[in-house]
Short mmCIF file of C-alpha atoms in Angstrom, two decimals:
data_model
loop_
_atom_site.label_atom_id
_atom_site.label_comp_id
_atom_site.label_asym_id
_atom_site.label_seq_id
_atom_site.Cartn_x
_atom_site.Cartn_y
_atom_site.Cartn_z
CA MET A 10 -0.07 0.06 0.04
CA ASN A 11 1.15 3.47 -1.36
CA PRO A 12 2.29 6.04 2.17
CA GLN A 13 -0.27 8.44 0.95
CA LYS A 14 -3.13 5.56 0.76
CA LEU A 15 -1.89 4.43 4.15
CA ASN A 16 -2.17 7.68 5.81
CA GLU A 17 -5.55 8.02 4.87
CA GLU A 18 -6.19 5.53 6.59
CA VAL A 19 -4.95 6.68 10.03
CA LEU A 20 -6.24 9.88 9.81
CA ALA A 21 -9.51 8.11 9.63
CA LYS A 22 -9.18 5.96 12.03
CA ILE A 23 -8.48 8.82 14.97
CA THR A 24 -11.08 10.61 13.24
CA ASP A 25 -13.56 7.88 14.59
CA ALA A 26 -11.58 7.55 17.59
CA VAL A 27 -12.42 11.08 18.53
CA SER A 28 -16.13 10.63 17.51
CA ASN A 29 -16.21 7.66 19.59
CA LEU A 30 -15.40 9.38 22.34
CA TYR A 31 -18.07 11.99 22.03
CA ASN A 32 -20.29 9.00 21.25
CA PHE A 33 -19.12 7.58 25.16
CA ARG A 34 -19.76 10.67 26.38
CA ASP A 35 -23.43 11.63 24.81
CA HIS A 36 -24.45 8.30 25.00
CA TYR A 37 -22.64 7.65 28.72
CA PHE A 38 -26.20 6.56 29.77
CA ASP A 39 -27.12 4.28 27.51
CA ASN A 40 -24.51 1.91 28.94
CA HIS A 41 -24.37 2.87 32.01
CA PRO A 42 -27.35 3.11 34.81
CA VAL A 43 -27.70 6.56 36.47
CA ASN A 44 -26.85 5.91 39.96
CA GLU A 45 -23.57 5.77 38.09
CA ALA A 46 -23.45 9.07 37.28
CA THR A 47 -20.43 10.07 39.37
CA ALA A 48 -18.37 8.06 37.49
CA LYS A 49 -19.05 9.51 34.33
CA ILE A 50 -16.22 12.28 34.89
CA THR A 51 -13.54 9.84 35.78
CA ASP A 52 -14.80 7.33 33.03
CA ILE A 53 -14.69 10.04 29.89
CA SER A 54 -11.08 11.19 31.05
CA LYS A 55 -10.18 7.64 30.94
CA GLU A 56 -11.37 7.25 27.42
CA LEU A 57 -9.78 11.11 26.55
CA GLU A 58 -6.15 9.34 27.69
CA LYS A 59 -6.83 6.64 25.36
CA THR A 60 -7.63 8.99 22.73
CA LEU A 61 -5.03 10.84 22.86
CA GLN A 62 -2.33 8.07 23.09
CA LEU A 63 -3.62 6.98 19.71
CA LEU A 64 -3.17 10.64 18.29
CA ASP A 65 0.43 10.96 19.71
CA GLU A 66 1.22 7.59 18.12
CA HIS A 67 -0.01 8.70 15.05
CA LYS A 68 0.83 12.16 15.20
CA GLU A 69 3.94 11.74 12.16
CA GLU A 70 1.62 10.36 9.51
CA CYS A 71 -1.27 12.71 10.14
CA GLU A 72 0.68 15.97 10.57
CA LYS A 73 1.90 14.78 6.54
CA LEU A 74 -1.45 14.27 5.26
CA ASP A 75 -3.21 17.25 7.12
CA ARG A 76 -1.74 18.74 9.81
CA ALA A 77 -4.69 21.48 10.20
CA LYS A 78 -7.29 18.42 10.43
CA TYR A 79 -4.84 16.75 13.12
CA LEU A 80 -4.69 19.53 14.93
CA MET A 81 -8.40 19.92 14.84
CA LEU A 82 -9.09 16.40 16.10
CA LYS A 83 -6.64 16.48 19.02
CA GLY A 84 -8.36 20.03 20.01
CA ARG A 85 -11.67 18.75 19.68
CA ALA A 86 -10.81 15.61 21.67
CA LEU A 87 -9.30 17.76 24.59
CA ASN A 88 -12.38 20.06 24.52
CA ILE A 89 -14.54 16.91 25.55
CA THR A 90 -15.05 18.15 29.32
CA SER A 91 -16.69 21.67 30.60
CA ASP A 92 -13.83 22.95 31.37
CA TYR A 93 -11.45 25.76 29.71
CA SER A 94 -8.25 23.51 28.30
CA PRO A 95 -5.70 25.82 27.57
CA GLU A 96 -3.79 22.85 25.50
CA ALA A 97 -7.27 22.66 23.33
CA PHE A 98 -7.20 26.50 22.62
CA GLU A 99 -2.98 26.21 21.80
CA VAL A 100 -3.81 23.06 19.06
CA LEU A 101 -6.86 24.72 17.61
CA SER A 102 -5.18 28.11 17.38
CA ARG A 103 -2.46 26.35 15.28
CA ALA A 104 -5.18 24.40 13.31
CA VAL A 105 -6.81 27.74 12.12
CA LYS A 106 -3.53 29.14 11.39
CA PHE A 107 -2.44 26.18 9.28
CA ASN A 108 -5.97 26.34 7.20
CA PRO A 109 -8.37 29.38 8.04
CA LYS A 110 -10.78 27.33 6.08
CA LEU A 111 -11.78 24.42 8.09
CA VAL A 112 -14.46 25.09 9.79
CA GLU A 113 -14.59 22.37 12.61
CA ALA A 114 -11.54 24.08 14.11
CA TRP A 115 -13.30 27.45 13.96
CA ASN A 116 -16.54 26.18 15.58
CA GLU A 117 -13.77 24.14 18.27
CA LEU A 118 -11.73 27.09 18.96
CA GLY A 119 -15.35 29.52 19.45
CA GLU A 120 -16.61 26.68 22.23
CA CYS A 121 -12.98 26.92 24.03
CA LEU A 122 -12.99 30.45 24.03
CA TRP A 123 -16.49 30.30 24.85
CA LYS A 124 -15.85 28.27 28.49
CA LYS A 125 -12.97 30.92 28.92
CA GLY A 126 -15.62 33.35 29.03
CA ASP A 127 -14.43 35.31 26.25
CA VAL A 128 -17.65 35.47 24.62
CA GLN A 129 -16.33 38.20 21.90
CA GLY A 130 -13.52 36.04 20.79
CA ALA A 131 -15.96 33.04 20.66
CA ARG A 132 -18.42 34.88 18.37
CA ASN A 133 -15.96 35.96 16.16
CA CYS A 134 -14.67 32.37 15.70
CA PHE A 135 -18.11 31.16 15.11
CA GLU A 136 -18.60 33.76 12.52
CA ARG A 137 -15.64 33.31 10.52
CA ALA A 138 -16.96 29.72 10.83
CA LEU A 139 -19.94 30.72 8.73
CA LYS A 140 -18.16 33.01 6.30
CA GLN A 141 -16.53 29.44 4.89
CA CYS A 142 -19.87 27.47 4.96
CA LEU A 143 -23.29 27.23 6.66
CA ASN A 144 -23.85 25.00 9.11
CA LYS A 145 -25.80 23.73 12.46
CA THR A 146 -23.02 23.65 14.73
CA SER A 147 -21.95 27.42 14.18
CA LEU A 148 -25.71 28.79 13.63
CA ARG A 149 -26.87 27.10 17.20
CA ASN A 150 -23.06 28.55 18.55
CA ILE A 151 -24.18 32.11 17.62
CA SER A 152 -27.64 31.59 19.08
CA MET A 153 -25.83 31.12 22.53
CA VAL A 154 -23.69 33.96 22.14
CA LEU A 155 -26.00 36.60 21.21
CA ARG A 156 -27.75 35.46 24.70
CA GLN A 157 -24.87 36.25 26.15
CA ILE A 158 -23.87 39.32 25.28
CA SER A 159 -24.17 42.00 27.89
CA GLN A 160 -26.33 45.10 26.27
CA GLU A 161 -28.34 47.66 26.64
CA PRO A 162 -32.40 46.10 27.32
CA LYS A 163 -33.56 47.06 23.83
CA GLU A 164 -30.64 45.64 22.18
CA LYS A 165 -30.72 42.69 24.30
CA ILE A 166 -34.36 41.89 23.11
CA ARG A 167 -33.26 42.55 19.81
CA ASN A 168 -30.37 39.93 20.04
CA ILE A 169 -32.81 37.22 21.35
CA HIS A 170 -35.05 37.66 18.90
CA GLU A 171 -31.69 37.10 16.49
CA SER A 172 -31.10 34.06 18.77
CA VAL A 173 -34.44 32.71 18.22
CA GLU A 174 -33.78 32.70 14.25
CA LYS A 175 -30.19 31.33 14.50
CA ALA A 176 -31.71 28.48 16.52
CA LYS A 177 -34.63 27.96 13.91
CA GLU A 178 -31.81 28.05 10.66
CA ALA A 179 -29.94 24.85 13.11
CA VAL A 180 -33.04 23.23 13.75
CA GLN A 181 -34.14 23.33 9.94
CA MET A 182 -30.54 21.70 8.34
CA ASP A 183 -31.16 18.75 10.88
CA LEU A 184 -34.51 18.09 12.01
CA GLU A 185 -33.30 15.44 14.21
CA ASP A 186 -30.58 16.75 16.06
CA GLY A 187 -31.75 17.15 19.58
CA LEU A 188 -28.93 19.47 20.41
CA SER A 189 -30.51 22.43 17.90
CA TRP A 190 -33.97 21.98 19.11
CA TYR A 191 -32.53 22.13 22.71
CA ILE A 192 -31.03 25.23 21.90
CA LEU A 193 -33.95 26.65 20.44
CA GLY A 194 -35.71 25.37 23.54
CA ASN A 195 -33.29 27.95 25.95
CA ALA A 196 -33.78 30.99 23.03
CA TYR A 197 -37.57 30.87 23.09
CA LEU A 198 -37.02 30.65 27.34
CA ASN A 199 -34.48 33.58 27.17
CA LEU A 200 -37.26 35.18 24.91
CA PHE A 201 -40.16 34.41 27.80
CA PHE A 202 -38.34 36.29 30.35
CA VAL A 203 -37.16 39.58 28.58
CA ALA A 204 -40.29 40.36 26.51
CA ASP A 205 -43.26 39.81 28.14
CA GLN A 206 -43.61 36.42 29.85
CA SER A 207 -46.17 35.82 27.10
CA PRO A 208 -47.64 32.00 27.78
CA LYS A 209 -47.14 31.44 23.91
CA ILE A 210 -43.86 31.90 23.63
CA LEU A 211 -43.55 29.42 26.64
CA LYS A 212 -45.55 26.83 25.11
CA GLN A 213 -42.72 27.18 22.10
CA SER A 214 -40.18 26.61 24.65
CA MET A 215 -41.65 23.67 25.96
CA SER A 216 -42.39 22.18 22.37
CA ALA A 217 -38.60 22.65 21.55
CA TYR A 218 -37.28 20.85 24.65
CA ILE A 219 -39.77 17.85 23.86
CA ARG A 220 -38.31 17.63 20.31
CA ALA A 221 -34.34 17.26 22.15
CA MET A 222 -35.56 14.91 24.18
CA SER A 223 -36.44 12.55 21.58
CA ASP A 224 -32.47 12.47 20.83
CA PRO A 225 -31.12 9.84 23.27
CA ALA A 226 -27.50 12.20 22.86
CA ALA A 227 -29.75 15.24 24.22
CA ARG A 228 -32.03 13.11 26.38
CA SER A 229 -29.05 12.53 28.58
CA ASN A 230 -28.03 16.18 29.22
CA PRO A 231 -28.74 17.40 32.70
CA ASP A 232 -28.73 21.38 31.47
CA LEU A 233 -31.86 20.01 29.00
CA HIS A 234 -33.87 19.21 31.95
CA TYR A 235 -32.99 21.51 34.00
CA ASN A 236 -34.18 24.18 31.99
CA ARG A 237 -36.74 22.80 30.84
CA ALA A 238 -37.93 22.24 34.39
CA VAL A 239 -37.84 25.82 34.59
CA GLY A 240 -39.66 26.68 31.62
CA LEU A 241 -42.50 24.08 33.37
CA LYS A 242 -42.32 25.72 36.41
CA TYR A 243 -43.38 28.98 34.64
CA ASP A 244 -45.88 27.08 33.19
CA GLU A 245 -47.19 26.19 36.65
CA ALA A 246 -47.08 22.23 35.59
CA TYR A 247 -45.25 21.71 39.17
CA LYS A 248 -45.54 18.54 39.12
CA GLU A 249 -43.71 17.83 35.70
CA ALA A 250 -41.12 20.70 36.71
CA LEU A 251 -40.44 18.94 40.02
CA GLU A 252 -39.95 15.55 37.91
CA SER A 253 -37.30 17.42 35.39
CA PHE A 254 -35.52 19.11 38.27
CA GLU A 255 -35.04 15.56 39.78
CA LYS A 256 -33.82 13.95 36.55
CA ALA A 257 -31.19 16.44 36.23
CA ALA A 258 -29.77 15.92 39.53
CA SER A 259 -29.69 12.51 38.76
CA LEU A 260 -27.93 12.93 35.65
CA ASP A 261 -25.41 15.54 37.51
CA PRO A 262 -25.47 14.36 41.01
CA LEU A 263 -22.48 16.98 42.30
CA TRP A 264 -24.61 19.70 40.81
CA PRO A 265 -26.39 21.25 43.73
CA GLU A 266 -28.88 23.70 41.57
CA PRO A 267 -31.13 21.47 40.85
CA VAL A 268 -31.75 19.85 44.45
CA LYS A 269 -32.13 23.61 45.87
CA THR A 270 -34.73 24.66 43.72
CA ILE A 271 -36.93 21.38 44.37
CA GLU A 272 -36.45 22.45 47.82
CA LYS A 273 -38.00 25.99 46.95
CA ILE A 274 -40.46 25.12 45.20
CA GLU A 275 -41.88 22.74 47.67
CA LYS A 276 -41.94 25.29 49.97
CA PHE A 277 -43.30 27.63 47.81
CA LEU A 278 -46.22 25.29 46.94
CA GLN A 279 -46.73 24.25 51.05
CA GLN A 280 -47.10 27.99 51.90
CA THR A 281 -49.55 28.60 49.04
CA GLN A 282 -51.77 25.61 49.99
CA GLN A 283 -51.33 26.29 53.50
CA MET A 284 -52.89 30.03 52.89
CA VAL A 285 -55.47 29.19 50.64
CA TYR A 286 -56.78 26.36 53.00
CA ASN A 287 -56.49 29.17 55.94
CA LYS A 288 -57.55 32.18 53.83
CA GLY A 289 -54.28 33.68 54.91
CA ASN A 290 -54.27 33.49 58.00
CA GLN A 291 -56.78 35.92 58.88
CA LYS A 292 -58.93 35.84 61.89
CA ALA A 293 -62.45 35.40 61.33
CA ARG A 294 -63.60 39.37 62.51
CA LYS A 295 -60.96 40.98 60.25
CA LEU A 296 -61.98 38.46 57.28
CA GLN A 297 -65.14 39.39 57.64
CA ASN A 298 -64.65 43.10 58.09
CA PHE A 299 -62.55 43.02 54.51
CA LEU A 300 -65.41 41.07 53.27
CA LYS A 301 -67.79 43.59 54.37
CA SER A 302 -66.11 46.30 52.44
CA LEU A 303 -65.93 44.34 49.45
CA LYS A 304 -68.35 46.48 46.85
CA LEU A 305 -69.60 46.12 43.60
CA HIS A 306 -67.94 49.18 42.03
CA HIS A 307 -64.59 47.70 43.04
CA LEU A 308 -65.08 45.64 39.65
CA GLY A 309 -64.13 49.14 37.99
CA PRO A 310 -64.61 48.85 33.83
CA TYR A 311 -65.86 45.22 34.63
CA GLY A 312 -68.91 46.40 36.13
CA LYS A 313 -72.20 46.43 34.97
CA ASP A 314 -72.99 49.22 32.22
CA SER A 315 -69.41 50.75 32.58
CA SER A 316 -67.14 52.04 29.78
CA SER A 317 -63.38 50.93 29.11
CA SER A 318 -61.26 53.59 31.18
CA SER A 319 -58.27 53.23 28.92
CA THR A 320 -60.34 53.16 25.24
CA GLY A 321 -63.76 55.30 26.26
CA ARG A 322 -65.61 51.98 24.67
CA ARG A 323 -68.09 49.94 26.52
CA HIS A 324 -66.29 46.51 26.98
CA ASN A 325 -67.98 43.43 25.85
CA THR A 326 -70.71 42.50 28.46
CA PHE A 327 -69.04 40.41 31.74
CA GLN A 328 -70.70 38.45 33.89
CA HIS A 329 -69.86 38.65 37.94
CA ILE A 330 -69.36 35.14 39.30
CA LYS A 331 -68.20 33.41 42.71
CA LEU A 332 -65.12 32.01 42.87
CA CYS A 333 -66.51 28.61 43.03
CA GLN A 334 -68.28 29.02 39.85
CA LEU A 335 -65.26 28.98 38.22
CA LEU A 336 -64.05 25.93 35.47
CA PRO A 337 -60.94 24.83 34.78
CA GLY A 338 -58.91 27.25 31.62
CA VAL A 339 -60.11 30.58 30.62
CA ASN A 340 -63.68 31.88 32.08
CA GLN A 341 -64.13 33.63 29.19
CA GLY A 342 -66.04 37.10 29.36
CA LYS A 343 -66.85 36.43 33.43
CA VAL A 344 -65.31 38.26 36.23
CA VAL A 345 -64.51 37.88 39.89
CA LEU A 346 -63.81 39.79 42.88
CA GLY A 347 -62.88 39.94 45.90
CA LYS A 348 -60.13 40.72 48.86
CA VAL A 349 -56.20 39.76 49.12
CA VAL A 350 -56.01 38.32 52.24
CA GLY A 351 -52.20 37.30 51.89
CA ASN A 352 -49.27 37.96 50.28
CA ILE A 353 -47.35 34.89 49.43
CA VAL A 354 -43.62 35.50 49.67
CA THR A 355 -41.39 33.60 47.47
CA GLU A 356 -37.29 33.45 46.60
CA ASP A 357 -38.16 34.56 43.17
CA GLU A 358 -39.28 37.79 42.22
CA VAL A 359 -41.63 35.74 39.10
CA PRO A 360 -44.68 35.26 39.87
CA PHE A 361 -45.90 37.58 42.53
CA SER A 362 -48.45 35.52 44.59
CA PHE A 363 -51.39 36.59 46.72
CA CYS A 364 -54.43 34.89 48.43
CA LEU A 365 -58.00 36.36 47.02
CA VAL A 366 -61.34 35.77 49.32
CA ASP A 367 -64.54 36.24 47.68
CA GLU A 368 -68.11 36.97 49.30
CA ASP A 369 -68.65 33.47 49.83
CA GLU A 370 -64.91 33.08 51.94
CA ALA A 371 -64.06 30.95 49.05
CA CYS A 372 -59.97 31.38 48.57
CA VAL A 373 -58.05 30.82 45.99
CA SER A 374 -54.49 31.50 44.98
CA VAL A 375 -53.63 34.14 42.28
CA THR A 376 -50.32 34.57 40.62
CA VAL A 377 -49.35 37.75 38.51
CA TYR A 378 -46.70 37.70 35.86
CA ASN A 379 -45.17 40.84 34.31
CA ILE A 380 -45.28 43.15 37.16
CA ALA A 381 -42.73 45.38 37.87
CA GLU A 382 -41.24 44.94 41.26
CA GLY A 383 -42.57 46.74 44.24
CA LYS A 384 -45.97 47.80 42.74
CA GLY A 385 -48.02 44.54 43.76
CA VAL A 386 -51.22 44.25 45.78
CA ILE A 387 -51.36 44.59 49.09
CA ILE A 388 -53.77 42.67 52.06
CA GLY A 389 -57.13 44.46 52.30
CA ASP A 390 -56.96 45.66 48.53
CA SER A 391 -60.31 44.69 46.46
CA VAL A 392 -58.89 42.84 43.16
CA ALA A 393 -60.99 42.01 40.03
CA ILE A 394 -59.71 39.39 37.24
CA PRO A 395 -61.90 39.58 34.06
CA ASP A 396 -61.60 36.63 31.71
CA PRO A 397 -59.92 34.67 34.85
CA ASP A 398 -57.45 31.66 33.58
CA VAL A 399 -58.01 28.87 36.26
CA HIS A 400 -55.65 26.05 36.80
CA SER A 401 -56.32 23.32 39.28
CA VAL A 402 -53.44 22.09 41.10
CA ASP A 403 -54.18 18.29 41.98
CA PHE A 404 -51.02 15.91 42.82
CA LYS A 405 -48.90 13.89 45.06
CA TYR A 406 -44.97 14.41 45.26
CA LYS A 407 -43.10 12.25 47.70
CA ASP A 408 -45.19 12.18 50.83
CA LYS A 409 -47.37 14.98 50.17
CA HIS A 410 -50.35 16.28 48.40
CA TYR A 411 -50.84 19.64 47.15
CA GLN A 412 -54.36 20.81 46.19
CA PHE A 413 -55.75 24.47 45.63
CA THR A 414 -56.78 25.92 42.67
CA ASN A 415 -55.39 29.35 40.93
CA ILE A 416 -55.56 31.84 38.75
CA ARG A 417 -53.09 33.07 36.36
CA VAL A 418 -52.51 36.71 35.49
CA ASN A 419 -50.48 36.96 32.41
CA THR A 420 -50.44 41.25 32.60
CA PRO A 421 -50.86 43.10 35.68
CA LEU A 422 -52.51 45.74 33.36
CA ARG A 423 -55.83 43.52 33.38
CA LEU A 424 -56.29 43.41 36.88
CA VAL A 425 -58.69 46.29 38.84
CA VAL A 426 -57.49 47.27 42.14
CA ASN A 427 -59.61 48.92 44.64
CA GLY A 428 -61.77 50.04 41.50
CA ARG A 429 -59.26 51.15 39.27
CA VAL A 430 -57.27 49.72 36.31
CA LEU A 431 -53.69 49.56 37.15
CA SER A 432 -51.46 51.90 35.15
CA HIS A 433 -48.82 51.01 32.63
CA ASP A 434 -46.22 52.09 35.70
CA LYS A 435 -47.28 48.36 37.42
CA HIS A 436 -45.75 46.72 34.13
CA ALA A 437 -42.62 45.23 34.66
CA ALA A 438 -39.52 46.81 32.83
CA VAL A 439 -37.03 44.05 30.64
CA ARG A 440 -35.66 41.31 33.09
CA LEU A 441 -31.99 40.12 32.18
CA ASP A 442 -31.40 37.99 35.37
CA VAL A 443 -32.79 34.80 34.48
CA THR A 444 -30.88 32.09 36.11
CA LEU A 445 -30.76 29.54 33.02
CA THR A 446 -27.56 27.27 32.13
CA SER A 447 -25.57 28.89 29.70
CA GLN A 448 -26.62 27.37 26.30
#
């Protein structure tokens, strides 16, 4: 066999070895039980050592054939962990110098710089890769970078919209790639927080995560389950959120955040259930005094023969009903009225939560999204809610049973407090402090 052919076979061999290294990582739980998750990092390190040894053994032959590709493969192998590798950076920097058109090398160097915290440097690398050819890896990496660049609020929103579009492009290039779907889910979830906390955007995020989980490689990623759980929490699908946080914790037992979040959700559910059951913990006489002060004019523009304060036109007719008459889902054309009897204190700013009691002493919890910090209602306020969106919380988790009714309000501008529609200053500005994993 001629030397050229032999060198080509050797290069193909080490290409397969690096690919197998990533398959070992990405499909680890296809071959190992979840209770061995603590051994994953050690096992990957052992496989990395074997791969690097093979690369070193065939360095001379491979560099004669294609030095840049050899260096890219070595850098890719060194890039297998989540930590920044100075050696990977040095090797990949040499690879792009030898061949500035090598797309894989630019993508790997970008990911290396991303781990270092050099977001702008990473972006430059991904853009250099895209200049060579359109590829899903660069598109989804640009999507990630756009969400991490520190900008003014308006520019931040533009960047996140662009992030969604780049992730969509990546998905369209390979509809079976779970990682691309995962990045799209993250982009939508970020958009949910910085735009207007729209349930539609949240559902788009959840749909993308579901598609991601159909890919076995993506399904083993604890970050996917964690970020999906964050979305489920804000979708108020608490049981599914707790289970998804549990999955993230099982896939990465050394990561404390999923367990801490589970504890926060349990505390919120317990507090909410207790306050609903005990009507905000108000004493009977004080509760009666609250309800005596509840008047029909507190319905404001949603009362009989009222007109809209913002448009001057009459609202469509709203029927005032009691809390016990609410049905699951959106109660179109209905309005409920009650007194705030307790605020539910949580560690998270979103949503703002309180308990509402009506004239029959029925009590529900209310969660309000997009409300400005410090602009919530207080105990004793009369609150009317048009088109109430009702969700029944009723599930068992571990040894506890959670059961209460909640009304979700997507914007405070729909609320009527003490007979007046809330003003626009009660609506939250852009939120930039979302706690998600980096992708």
